[in-house]
Amino acid sequence: GNIKCDFNFIRYIDDLTYQFTSIKLKDFIDSYYNIDIDDDKLNEKLKELVKEGFLLPVIFGGRVWNSFLIKRYS
């Protein structure tokens, strides 16, 4: 199924950190776009990406994520 990434931004600064995170996130979504993987496994992979430091629930210094969700649509 298709993977859609929904962001709810409070605010962000368009700088290198944000750009780098966006690219990493796009790569993550693209890599699983056509792969048959269940939601639990997908969320585990997402947690691994978060632990690597590319995605944080809250980023300080002007870049704040209110929420991060990956929704799959069949």
JSON list of C-alpha atoms in Angstrom, two decimals:
[
{"chain": "A", "resi": 1, "resn": "GLY", "atom": "CA", "xyz": [0.00, 0.00, 0.00]},
{"chain": "A", "resi": 2, "resn": "ASN", "atom": "CA", "xyz": [0.93, 3.63, -0.23]},
{"chain": "A", "resi": 3, "resn": "ILE", "atom": "CA", "xyz": [2.65, 5.35, 2.66]},
{"chain": "A", "resi": 4, "resn": "LYS", "atom": "CA", "xyz": [1.65, 8.89, 3.47]},
{"chain": "A", "resi": 5, "resn": "CYS", "atom": "CA", "xyz": [3.56, 11.01, 5.92]},
{"chain": "A", "resi": 6, "resn": "ASP", "atom": "CA", "xyz": [1.52, 13.54, 7.87]},
{"chain": "A", "resi": 7, "resn": "PHE", "atom": "CA", "xyz": [3.26, 16.34, 9.72]},
{"chain": "A", "resi": 8, "resn": "ASN", "atom": "CA", "xyz": [1.79, 18.67, 12.28]},
{"chain": "A", "resi": 9, "resn": "PHE", "atom": "CA", "xyz": [4.30, 21.48, 12.67]},
{"chain": "A", "resi": 10, "resn": "ILE", "atom": "CA", "xyz": [4.20, 24.02, 15.46]},
{"chain": "A", "resi": 11, "resn": "ARG", "atom": "CA", "xyz": [7.05, 25.90, 13.82]},
{"chain": "A", "resi": 12, "resn": "TYR", "atom": "CA", "xyz": [10.41, 25.24, 12.23]},
{"chain": "A", "resi": 13, "resn": "ILE", "atom": "CA", "xyz": [13.43, 27.08, 10.94]},
{"chain": "A", "resi": 14, "resn": "ASP", "atom": "CA", "xyz": [14.39, 26.20, 7.38]},
{"chain": "A", "resi": 15, "resn": "ASP", "atom": "CA", "xyz": [18.04, 25.40, 8.01]},
{"chain": "A", "resi": 16, "resn": "LEU", "atom": "CA", "xyz": [20.52, 22.57, 7.38]},
{"chain": "A", "resi": 17, "resn": "THR", "atom": "CA", "xyz": [19.26, 20.47, 10.28]},
{"chain": "A", "resi": 18, "resn": "TYR", "atom": "CA", "xyz": [15.71, 20.61, 9.00]},
{"chain": "A", "resi": 19, "resn": "GLN", "atom": "CA", "xyz": [16.79, 19.96, 5.41]},
{"chain": "A", "resi": 20, "resn": "PHE", "atom": "CA", "xyz": [18.88, 16.96, 6.45]},
{"chain": "A", "resi": 21, "resn": "THR", "atom": "CA", "xyz": [16.01, 15.50, 8.47]},
{"chain": "A", "resi": 22, "resn": "SER", "atom": "CA", "xyz": [13.62, 15.99, 5.54]},
{"chain": "A", "resi": 23, "resn": "ILE", "atom": "CA", "xyz": [15.95, 14.18, 3.15]},
{"chain": "A", "resi": 24, "resn": "LYS", "atom": "CA", "xyz": [16.45, 11.31, 5.60]},
{"chain": "A", "resi": 25, "resn": "LEU", "atom": "CA", "xyz": [12.71, 11.03, 6.11]},
{"chain": "A", "resi": 26, "resn": "LYS", "atom": "CA", "xyz": [12.02, 11.05, 2.36]},
{"chain": "A", "resi": 27, "resn": "ASP", "atom": "CA", "xyz": [14.60, 8.29, 1.89]},
{"chain": "A", "resi": 28, "resn": "PHE", "atom": "CA", "xyz": [12.92, 6.28, 4.65]},
{"chain": "A", "resi": 29, "resn": "ILE", "atom": "CA", "xyz": [9.47, 6.62, 3.07]},
{"chain": "A", "resi": 30, "resn": "ASP", "atom": "CA", "xyz": [10.78, 5.87, -0.43]},
{"chain": "A", "resi": 31, "resn": "SER", "atom": "CA", "xyz": [12.58, 2.75, 0.78]},
{"chain": "A", "resi": 32, "resn": "TYR", "atom": "CA", "xyz": [9.37, 1.21, 2.14]},
{"chain": "A", "resi": 33, "resn": "TYR", "atom": "CA", "xyz": [6.94, 2.60, -0.44]},
{"chain": "A", "resi": 34, "resn": "ASN", "atom": "CA", "xyz": [6.56, -0.57, -2.51]},
{"chain": "A", "resi": 35, "resn": "ILE", "atom": "CA", "xyz": [7.50, -3.12, 0.14]},
{"chain": "A", "resi": 36, "resn": "ASP", "atom": "CA", "xyz": [4.86, -5.32, 1.76]},
{"chain": "A", "resi": 37, "resn": "ILE", "atom": "CA", "xyz": [5.49, -4.72, 5.47]},
{"chain": "A", "resi": 38, "resn": "ASP", "atom": "CA", "xyz": [3.01, -4.64, 8.32]},
{"chain": "A", "resi": 39, "resn": "ASP", "atom": "CA", "xyz": [2.45, -1.51, 10.38]},
{"chain": "A", "resi": 40, "resn": "ASP", "atom": "CA", "xyz": [4.12, -2.88, 13.52]},
{"chain": "A", "resi": 41, "resn": "LYS", "atom": "CA", "xyz": [7.34, -3.67, 11.66]},
{"chain": "A", "resi": 42, "resn": "LEU", "atom": "CA", "xyz": [7.21, -0.31, 9.90]},
{"chain": "A", "resi": 43, "resn": "ASN", "atom": "CA", "xyz": [6.88, 1.47, 13.24]},
{"chain": "A", "resi": 44, "resn": "GLU", "atom": "CA", "xyz": [9.84, -0.52, 14.61]},
{"chain": "A", "resi": 45, "resn": "LYS", "atom": "CA", "xyz": [11.92, 0.65, 11.64]},
{"chain": "A", "resi": 46, "resn": "LEU", "atom": "CA", "xyz": [10.76, 4.21, 12.30]},
{"chain": "A", "resi": 47, "resn": "LYS", "atom": "CA", "xyz": [11.78, 3.92, 15.96]},
{"chain": "A", "resi": 48, "resn": "GLU", "atom": "CA", "xyz": [15.24, 2.77, 14.83]},
{"chain": "A", "resi": 49, "resn": "LEU", "atom": "CA", "xyz": [15.48, 5.86, 12.64]},
{"chain": "A", "resi": 50, "resn": "VAL", "atom": "CA", "xyz": [14.45, 8.04, 15.59]},
{"chain": "A", "resi": 51, "resn": "LYS", "atom": "CA", "xyz": [17.12, 6.41, 17.78]},
{"chain": "A", "resi": 52, "resn": "GLU", "atom": "CA", "xyz": [19.73, 7.24, 15.13]},
{"chain": "A", "resi": 53, "resn": "GLY", "atom": "CA", "xyz": [18.95, 10.88, 15.85]},
{"chain": "A", "resi": 54, "resn": "PHE", "atom": "CA", "xyz": [17.43, 11.82, 12.51]},
{"chain": "A", "resi": 55, "resn": "LEU", "atom": "CA", "xyz": [13.88, 12.22, 13.80]},
{"chain": "A", "resi": 56, "resn": "LEU", "atom": "CA", "xyz": [12.89, 13.53, 17.20]},
{"chain": "A", "resi": 57, "resn": "PRO", "atom": "CA", "xyz": [9.41, 13.94, 18.67]},
{"chain": "A", "resi": 58, "resn": "VAL", "atom": "CA", "xyz": [10.48, 17.42, 19.79]},
{"chain": "A", "resi": 59, "resn": "ILE", "atom": "CA", "xyz": [13.37, 19.38, 18.35]},
{"chain": "A", "resi": 60, "resn": "PHE", "atom": "CA", "xyz": [14.46, 22.47, 20.22]},
{"chain": "A", "resi": 61, "resn": "GLY", "atom": "CA", "xyz": [16.08, 25.62, 18.88]},
{"chain": "A", "resi": 62, "resn": "GLY", "atom": "CA", "xyz": [13.08, 26.72, 16.85]},
{"chain": "A", "resi": 63, "resn": "ARG", "atom": "CA", "xyz": [12.35, 23.38, 15.18]},
{"chain": "A", "resi": 64, "resn": "VAL", "atom": "CA", "xyz": [9.46, 21.68, 16.93]},
{"chain": "A", "resi": 65, "resn": "TRP", "atom": "CA", "xyz": [7.47, 18.65, 15.85]},
{"chain": "A", "resi": 66, "resn": "ASN", "atom": "CA", "xyz": [4.08, 18.49, 17.51]},
{"chain": "A", "resi": 67, "resn": "SER", "atom": "CA", "xyz": [3.55, 14.99, 16.13]},
{"chain": "A", "resi": 68, "resn": "PHE", "atom": "CA", "xyz": [4.99, 12.56, 13.63]},
{"chain": "A", "resi": 69, "resn": "LEU", "atom": "CA", "xyz": [2.77, 9.93, 12.06]},
{"chain": "A", "resi": 70, "resn": "ILE", "atom": "CA", "xyz": [3.14, 7.49, 9.22]},
{"chain": "A", "resi": 71, "resn": "LYS", "atom": "CA", "xyz": [-0.21, 6.38, 7.86]},
{"chain": "A", "resi": 72, "resn": "ARG", "atom": "CA", "xyz": [-0.61, 3.61, 5.35]},
{"chain": "A", "resi": 73, "resn": "TYR", "atom": "CA", "xyz": [-3.35, 3.64, 2.77]},
{"chain": "A", "resi": 74, "resn": "SER", "atom": "CA", "xyz": [-4.22, 0.47, 0.89]}
]
